mmCIF file of C-alpha atoms in Angstrom:
data_model
loop_
_atom_site.group_PDB
_atom_site.id
_atom_site.type_symbol
_atom_site.label_atom_id
_atom_site.label_comp_id
_atom_site.label_asym_id
_atom_site.label_seq_id
_atom_site.Cartn_x
_atom_site.Cartn_y
_atom_site.Cartn_z
ATOM 1 C CA MET A 1 0.000 0.000 0.000
ATOM 2 C CA ALA A 2 1.528 3.279 -1.070
ATOM 3 C CA SER A 3 1.772 6.001 1.556
ATOM 4 C CA SER A 4 1.241 9.012 -0.727
ATOM 5 C CA SER A 5 -0.786 10.512 2.118
ATOM 6 C CA VAL A 6 2.436 10.691 4.182
ATOM 7 C CA VAL A 7 4.009 13.902 2.923
ATOM 8 C CA PHE A 8 6.736 14.140 5.560
ATOM 9 C CA ALA A 9 8.328 11.685 7.997
ATOM 10 C CA CYS A 10 11.167 12.145 10.444
ATOM 11 C CA ILE A 11 12.876 10.734 13.504
ATOM 12 C CA THR A 12 13.572 13.229 16.269
ATOM 13 C CA PRO A 13 14.781 13.108 19.878
ATOM 14 C CA HIS A 14 12.999 14.598 22.866
ATOM 15 C CA GLY A 15 15.648 15.549 25.427
ATOM 16 C CA LEU A 16 14.328 18.524 27.383
ATOM 17 C CA PRO A 17 17.476 20.712 27.129
ATOM 18 C CA ILE A 18 17.015 20.771 23.351
ATOM 19 C CA LEU A 19 14.686 23.707 24.042
ATOM 20 C CA ARG A 20 16.642 26.852 24.803
ATOM 21 C CA GLU A 21 14.209 27.691 27.610
ATOM 22 C CA LEU A 22 15.115 24.456 29.396
ATOM 23 C CA ALA A 23 18.852 24.401 28.698
ATOM 24 C CA GLY A 24 19.753 26.249 31.902
ATOM 25 C CA ASP A 25 23.376 27.336 32.127
ATOM 26 C CA ALA A 26 24.444 25.089 29.226
ATOM 27 C CA PRO A 27 22.648 26.591 26.197
ATOM 28 C CA ASN A 28 25.044 24.932 23.737
ATOM 29 C CA LEU A 29 24.794 21.448 25.244
ATOM 30 C CA MET A 30 22.431 20.178 22.536
ATOM 31 C CA ALA A 31 22.960 22.914 19.951
ATOM 32 C CA ARG A 32 23.614 20.532 17.064
ATOM 33 C CA THR A 33 20.370 18.650 17.700
ATOM 34 C CA ARG A 34 18.469 21.920 18.115
ATOM 35 C CA GLU A 35 19.716 23.123 14.732
ATOM 36 C CA SER A 36 18.640 19.857 13.124
ATOM 37 C CA LEU A 37 15.157 20.157 14.600
ATOM 38 C CA GLU A 38 14.920 23.732 13.380
ATOM 39 C CA GLN A 39 15.789 22.489 9.893
ATOM 40 C CA LEU A 40 13.170 19.723 10.081
ATOM 41 C CA GLY A 41 10.593 22.269 11.209
ATOM 42 C CA MET A 42 11.336 24.536 8.255
ATOM 43 C CA GLU A 43 11.134 21.587 5.873
ATOM 44 C CA MET A 44 7.841 20.372 7.343
ATOM 45 C CA ARG A 45 6.315 23.802 6.777
ATOM 46 C CA THR A 46 6.977 23.523 3.048
ATOM 47 C CA VAL A 47 4.880 20.339 2.580
ATOM 48 C CA GLU A 48 1.637 21.905 3.900
ATOM 49 C CA ALA A 49 0.479 18.891 5.902
ATOM 50 C CA ASP A 50 -3.040 18.765 7.364
ATOM 51 C CA VAL A 51 -2.036 17.038 10.592
ATOM 52 C CA ILE A 52 1.098 16.051 12.490
ATOM 53 C CA LEU A 53 1.083 12.526 13.870
ATOM 54 C CA VAL A 54 3.516 12.070 16.757
ATOM 55 C CA ILE A 55 4.562 8.604 17.907
ATOM 56 C CA THR A 56 5.871 8.812 21.477
ATOM 57 C CA PRO A 57 7.059 6.381 24.150
ATOM 58 C CA HIS A 58 6.106 8.694 27.013
ATOM 59 C CA GLY A 59 2.410 9.435 26.510
ATOM 60 C CA LEU A 60 -0.768 7.733 27.660
ATOM 61 C CA ARG A 61 -0.093 4.108 28.527
ATOM 62 C CA ALA A 62 -2.485 1.185 28.583
ATOM 63 C CA GLU A 63 -1.182 -2.244 29.540
ATOM 64 C CA HIS A 64 -0.407 -4.337 26.454
ATOM 65 C CA GLN A 65 -2.079 -1.813 24.126
ATOM 66 C CA PHE A 66 -1.209 1.027 21.814
ATOM 67 C CA THR A 67 -3.039 4.243 22.651
ATOM 68 C CA VAL A 68 -4.395 7.001 20.440
ATOM 69 C CA ALA A 69 -5.279 10.333 22.061
ATOM 70 C CA ALA A 70 -8.698 11.365 20.720
ATOM 71 C CA SER A 71 -9.504 14.359 22.916
ATOM 72 C CA SER A 72 -10.313 17.744 21.417
ATOM 73 C CA TYR A 73 -7.075 19.197 22.741
ATOM 74 C CA MET A 74 -3.779 18.195 24.294
ATOM 75 C CA GLU A 75 -1.892 20.451 26.679
ATOM 76 C CA GLY A 76 1.339 20.258 28.624
ATOM 77 C CA GLY A 77 4.137 22.175 30.246
ATOM 78 C CA LEU A 78 7.778 21.631 31.131
ATOM 79 C CA SER A 79 10.247 23.549 33.246
ATOM 80 C CA GLU A 80 13.898 23.658 34.184
ATOM 81 C CA LEU A 81 12.797 21.990 37.413
ATOM 82 C CA THR A 82 11.490 19.045 35.362
ATOM 83 C CA VAL A 83 14.935 18.684 33.800
ATOM 84 C CA ALA A 84 16.602 18.685 37.216
ATOM 85 C CA GLN A 85 14.189 16.105 38.587
ATOM 86 C CA MET A 86 14.862 13.773 35.667
ATOM 87 C CA VAL A 87 18.555 13.592 36.528
ATOM 88 C CA GLY A 88 17.993 13.474 40.283
ATOM 89 C CA GLU A 89 18.954 17.046 41.150
ATOM 90 C CA SER A 90 17.273 19.195 43.787
ATOM 91 C CA ARG A 91 17.030 22.702 42.312
ATOM 92 C CA PRO A 92 13.818 24.421 43.518
ATOM 93 C CA ASP A 93 15.090 27.787 42.237
ATOM 94 C CA LEU A 94 14.694 26.754 38.588
ATOM 95 C CA GLY A 95 11.662 28.498 37.189
ATOM 96 C CA ARG A 96 11.726 28.920 33.404
ATOM 97 C CA ARG A 97 8.859 27.088 31.721
ATOM 98 C CA VAL A 98 7.418 26.210 28.337
ATOM 99 C CA HIS A 99 3.754 25.537 27.656
ATOM 100 C CA MET A 100 1.824 24.139 24.690
ATOM 101 C CA ARG A 101 -1.814 23.531 23.816
ATOM 102 C CA ARG A 102 -2.705 21.947 20.491
ATOM 103 C CA ALA A 103 -5.942 21.000 18.763
ATOM 104 C CA VAL A 104 -6.384 17.310 17.942
ATOM 105 C CA ASP A 105 -7.782 15.885 14.712
ATOM 106 C CA GLN A 106 -10.330 13.800 16.601
ATOM 107 C CA ARG A 107 -11.905 12.250 13.532
ATOM 108 C CA PHE A 108 -8.571 11.019 12.225
ATOM 109 C CA ALA A 109 -7.514 9.755 15.671
ATOM 110 C CA LYS A 110 -10.691 7.722 16.098
ATOM 111 C CA ALA A 111 -10.411 6.344 12.574
ATOM 112 C CA ILE A 112 -6.862 5.117 13.278
ATOM 113 C CA GLY A 113 -8.146 3.301 16.345
ATOM 114 C CA GLU A 114 -10.976 1.689 14.416
ATOM 115 C CA ALA A 115 -8.650 0.613 11.598
ATOM 116 C CA GLY A 116 -6.112 -0.816 14.031
ATOM 117 C CA ARG A 117 -8.693 -2.862 15.899
ATOM 118 C CA ALA A 118 -10.204 -4.102 12.625
ATOM 119 C CA ALA A 119 -6.727 -5.376 11.715
ATOM 120 C CA GLY A 120 -6.424 -7.214 15.025
ATOM 121 C CA ILE A 121 -4.069 -4.695 16.662
ATOM 122 C CA PRO A 122 -4.846 -3.814 20.309
ATOM 123 C CA VAL A 123 -5.468 -0.065 20.198
ATOM 124 C CA ALA A 124 -7.119 1.955 22.961
ATOM 125 C CA VAL A 125 -8.701 5.246 21.880
ATOM 126 C CA ILE A 126 -8.432 7.629 24.835
ATOM 127 C CA ASN A 127 -10.366 10.763 25.782
ATOM 128 C CA PHE A 128 -10.949 12.717 28.990
ATOM 129 C CA ALA A 129 -13.864 14.357 30.795
ATOM 130 C CA THR A 130 -16.152 15.141 27.872
ATOM 131 C CA GLN A 131 -16.590 13.829 24.356
ATOM 132 C CA ALA A 132 -15.484 17.117 22.813
ATOM 133 C CA GLY A 133 -14.895 20.755 23.690
ATOM 134 C CA VAL A 134 -12.511 22.679 25.917
ATOM 135 C CA PHE A 135 -12.701 20.171 28.790
ATOM 136 C CA SER A 136 -11.772 17.307 26.491
ATOM 137 C CA THR A 137 -8.041 17.797 27.055
ATOM 138 C CA LEU A 138 -5.380 15.159 27.609
ATOM 139 C CA PRO A 139 -1.795 15.738 28.796
ATOM 140 C CA LEU A 140 0.882 16.416 26.229
ATOM 141 C CA ASP A 141 4.046 14.482 27.154
ATOM 142 C CA TRP A 142 7.609 15.655 26.597
ATOM 143 C CA GLY A 143 8.103 13.101 23.849
ATOM 144 C CA SER A 144 5.513 15.058 21.868
ATOM 145 C CA LEU A 145 5.959 18.597 23.166
ATOM 146 C CA ILE A 146 9.698 18.815 22.472
ATOM 147 C CA PRO A 147 9.624 18.004 18.734
ATOM 148 C CA LEU A 148 6.304 19.820 18.222
ATOM 149 C CA SER A 149 7.945 22.996 19.539
ATOM 150 C CA PHE A 150 9.842 23.198 16.239
ATOM 151 C CA MET A 151 6.955 22.298 13.933
ATOM 152 C CA PRO A 152 4.009 24.203 12.427
ATOM 153 C CA ASP A 153 0.979 24.833 14.631
ATOM 154 C CA ILE A 154 -1.524 22.521 12.947
ATOM 155 C CA PRO A 155 -3.792 19.787 14.407
ATOM 156 C CA ILE A 156 -2.066 16.757 15.887
ATOM 157 C CA VAL A 157 -2.676 13.108 16.690
ATOM 158 C CA VAL A 158 -0.507 11.460 19.348
ATOM 159 C CA ILE A 159 0.038 7.703 19.451
ATOM 160 C CA ASN A 160 1.875 5.834 22.183
ATOM 161 C CA SER A 161 3.930 2.840 21.109
ATOM 162 C CA ALA A 162 3.532 -0.426 23.023
ATOM 163 C CA ARG A 163 6.850 -1.968 23.953
ATOM 164 C CA SER A 164 5.151 -5.102 25.286
ATOM 165 C CA ARG A 165 3.609 -5.825 21.888
ATOM 166 C CA PRO A 166 5.509 -7.654 19.110
ATOM 167 C CA TYR A 167 7.419 -5.716 16.504
ATOM 168 C CA HIS A 168 5.166 -6.784 13.633
ATOM 169 C CA GLU A 169 2.174 -5.078 15.267
ATOM 170 C CA HIS A 170 4.061 -1.786 15.299
ATOM 171 C CA ILE A 171 4.699 -2.096 11.589
ATOM 172 C CA GLN A 172 1.069 -3.097 10.966
ATOM 173 C CA LEU A 173 -0.176 -0.077 12.915
ATOM 174 C CA GLY A 174 1.968 2.171 10.733
ATOM 175 C CA GLU A 175 0.418 0.597 7.654
ATOM 176 C CA GLN A 176 -3.064 1.250 9.033
ATOM 177 C CA ILE A 177 -2.165 4.882 9.759
ATOM 178 C CA ALA A 178 -1.095 5.472 6.144
ATOM 179 C CA GLN A 179 -4.115 3.652 4.735
ATOM 180 C CA THR A 180 -6.500 5.574 6.994
ATOM 181 C CA ALA A 181 -4.927 8.895 6.022
ATOM 182 C CA ALA A 182 -5.252 8.006 2.345
ATOM 183 C CA SER A 183 -8.901 6.995 2.696
ATOM 184 C CA MET A 184 -9.703 10.261 4.502
ATOM 185 C CA GLY A 185 -7.671 12.486 2.195
ATOM 186 C CA ARG A 186 -5.361 13.593 5.004
ATOM 187 C CA ARG A 187 -1.878 14.868 4.198
ATOM 188 C CA ILE A 188 0.065 13.773 7.260
ATOM 189 C CA ALA A 189 3.511 14.535 8.662
ATOM 190 C CA ILE A 190 4.856 11.830 10.965
ATOM 191 C CA ILE A 191 7.284 12.337 13.824
ATOM 192 C CA ALA A 192 8.775 9.217 15.415
ATOM 193 C CA SER A 193 9.948 10.667 18.723
ATOM 194 C CA CYS A 194 12.979 8.566 19.653
ATOM 195 C CA ASP A 195 15.770 8.910 22.133
ATOM 196 C CA TRP A 196 18.260 6.068 21.832
ATOM 197 C CA SER A 197 20.551 4.353 24.339
ATOM 198 C CA HIS A 198 20.382 5.728 27.880
ATOM 199 C CA THR A 199 23.538 4.116 29.325
ATOM 200 C CA HIS A 200 26.290 6.237 27.796
ATOM 201 C CA ASP A 201 27.436 7.825 31.067
ATOM 202 C CA HIS A 202 28.061 6.258 34.474
ATOM 203 C CA ARG A 203 26.827 9.524 36.042
ATOM 204 C CA GLY A 204 23.432 9.168 34.365
ATOM 205 C CA PRO A 205 20.394 7.620 36.058
ATOM 206 C CA TYR A 206 20.897 4.264 34.286
ATOM 207 C CA GLY A 207 24.669 3.952 34.588
ATOM 208 C CA TRP A 208 27.070 2.975 31.806
ATOM 209 C CA HIS A 209 27.214 -0.032 29.519
ATOM 210 C CA ALA A 210 29.328 -0.709 26.439
ATOM 211 C CA ASP A 211 26.236 -1.848 24.528
ATOM 212 C CA ALA A 212 24.945 1.737 24.447
ATOM 213 C CA ALA A 213 27.514 2.648 21.811
ATOM 214 C CA VAL A 214 26.922 -0.647 19.995
ATOM 215 C CA LEU A 215 23.169 -0.109 19.753
ATOM 216 C CA ASP A 216 23.375 3.534 18.744
ATOM 217 C CA GLU A 217 25.926 2.774 16.038
ATOM 218 C CA ALA A 218 23.570 0.130 14.657
ATOM 219 C CA ALA A 219 20.571 2.482 14.859
ATOM 220 C CA VAL A 220 22.400 5.286 13.034
ATOM 221 C CA ALA A 221 23.433 2.839 10.303
ATOM 222 C CA CYS A 222 19.889 1.485 9.906
ATOM 223 C CA VAL A 223 18.322 4.938 9.713
ATOM 224 C CA SER A 224 21.012 6.246 7.348
ATOM 225 C CA ARG A 225 20.235 3.391 4.944
ATOM 226 C CA GLY A 226 16.491 3.752 5.464
ATOM 227 C CA ASP A 227 16.408 0.123 6.611
ATOM 228 C CA LEU A 228 14.280 0.622 9.722
ATOM 229 C CA GLU A 229 13.188 -3.010 9.766
ATOM 230 C CA GLU A 230 16.782 -4.017 10.548
ATOM 231 C CA LEU A 231 16.270 -2.537 14.034
ATOM 232 C CA MET A 232 14.314 -5.709 14.818
ATOM 233 C CA GLN A 233 17.577 -7.681 14.620
ATOM 234 C CA ILE A 234 19.105 -5.973 17.675
ATOM 235 C CA SER A 235 19.254 -8.563 20.459
ATOM 236 C CA GLU A 236 17.106 -8.354 23.567
ATOM 237 C CA GLU A 237 20.267 -8.500 25.664
ATOM 238 C CA THR A 238 21.723 -5.457 23.926
ATOM 239 C CA ILE A 239 18.422 -3.610 24.327
ATOM 240 C CA GLU A 240 18.319 -4.423 28.033
ATOM 241 C CA HIS A 241 21.869 -3.159 28.530
ATOM 242 C CA ALA A 242 21.545 -0.039 26.345
ATOM 243 C CA LYS A 243 17.995 0.965 27.338
ATOM 244 C CA PRO A 244 16.820 2.717 24.166
ATOM 245 C CA ASP A 245 13.334 4.085 23.707
ATOM 246 C CA GLY A 246 13.430 4.590 19.945
ATOM 247 C CA ILE A 247 13.020 1.216 18.243
ATOM 248 C CA TRP A 248 9.266 0.876 18.626
ATOM 249 C CA GLN A 249 8.301 4.314 17.337
ATOM 250 C CA ALA A 250 10.682 3.916 14.385
ATOM 251 C CA LEU A 251 8.948 0.657 13.434
ATOM 252 C CA ILE A 252 5.530 2.339 13.347
ATOM 253 C CA LEU A 253 7.040 4.908 11.005
ATOM 254 C CA ALA A 254 8.475 2.026 8.953
ATOM 255 C CA GLY A 255 4.981 0.657 8.431
ATOM 256 C CA ALA A 256 3.633 4.037 7.374
ATOM 257 C CA VAL A 257 6.421 4.723 4.857
ATOM 258 C CA PRO A 258 7.340 1.635 2.772
ATOM 259 C CA PRO A 259 11.032 1.053 1.976
ATOM 260 C CA ASN A 260 10.693 2.105 -1.663
ATOM 261 C CA GLU A 261 9.266 5.487 -0.591
ATOM 262 C CA ARG A 262 11.974 6.358 1.925
ATOM 263 C CA ARG A 263 14.552 9.003 1.124
ATOM 264 C CA PRO A 264 16.778 8.821 4.216
ATOM 265 C CA GLN A 265 18.772 11.850 5.267
ATOM 266 C CA LEU A 266 20.657 11.756 8.557
ATOM 267 C CA LEU A 267 20.942 15.287 9.913
ATOM 268 C CA SER A 268 22.731 14.647 13.193
ATOM 269 C CA TYR A 269 23.592 12.259 15.981
ATOM 270 C CA GLU A 270 25.034 13.294 19.322
ATOM 271 C CA ARG A 271 25.163 12.188 22.952
ATOM 272 C CA PRO A 272 26.318 15.126 25.065
ATOM 273 C CA THR A 273 24.786 13.528 28.172
ATOM 274 C CA TYR A 274 23.793 9.956 29.057
ATOM 275 C CA PHE A 275 21.421 9.313 26.121
ATOM 276 C CA GLY A 276 21.804 9.313 22.349
ATOM 277 C CA MET A 277 19.851 11.650 20.062
ATOM 278 C CA MET A 278 19.319 11.392 16.329
ATOM 279 C CA CYS A 279 17.598 13.649 13.813
ATOM 280 C CA ALA A 280 16.755 12.200 10.421
ATOM 281 C CA ARG A 281 14.291 12.748 7.625
ATOM 282 C CA LEU A 282 12.858 9.644 5.972
ATOM 283 C CA ARG A 283 10.387 11.267 3.563
#
């Protein structure tokens, strides 16, 4: 099934200090990644998509299910204090914040859920408080908010990957997303929000392991070739040691953009702290 409805597709990271407002006293820490995201944002604006679909590992979770946020709105905020808490620091004096509220393409979100379930994929369609309107607002996680900060302000749909589900279901869900978009006439831009290995630094919250470099090298090679399916060959042992959170979102993107339609362009890879970050355009 061709994914002509997918007019843009990229892999981005979601480390909080990517945003200048959350970079504290190290504004250049993730400057290379920030520049790459700025470039992706400019490029996404040129394709005039109708909706941005974000695939995140940090959003609404349902045991053994994918989730699709189908509220009228999503809203979230982050602060320098959030950054400090993530690395175990106690810094109550940190006060700079970012905030985002985005409209959701509810009809498209619900249709993805229906298509996924019809294909035998466990998908939970999630809402909050009311069916529609201003009170129908779900939280916007940092895996979505960070990359969206660089992208055009158009309606969104946020999907949470399901690490407990088999790889082939992630690919199948991506296929259903592209088919649903095509049937509805939606021009969609896809963001697979992926940080990679989290064990690059013994001072980080997950410690250090040599497999972090091994996994990230393999991931960069796979993405550079556009061979996202090869990520499925990384061993469970390596994954356990390296602690990535990018494989599953990348496989949903792989289903939405078939290999013959990928035009891979690696913009950057860096790991200035304990986790790896990659920016790449696939379509």
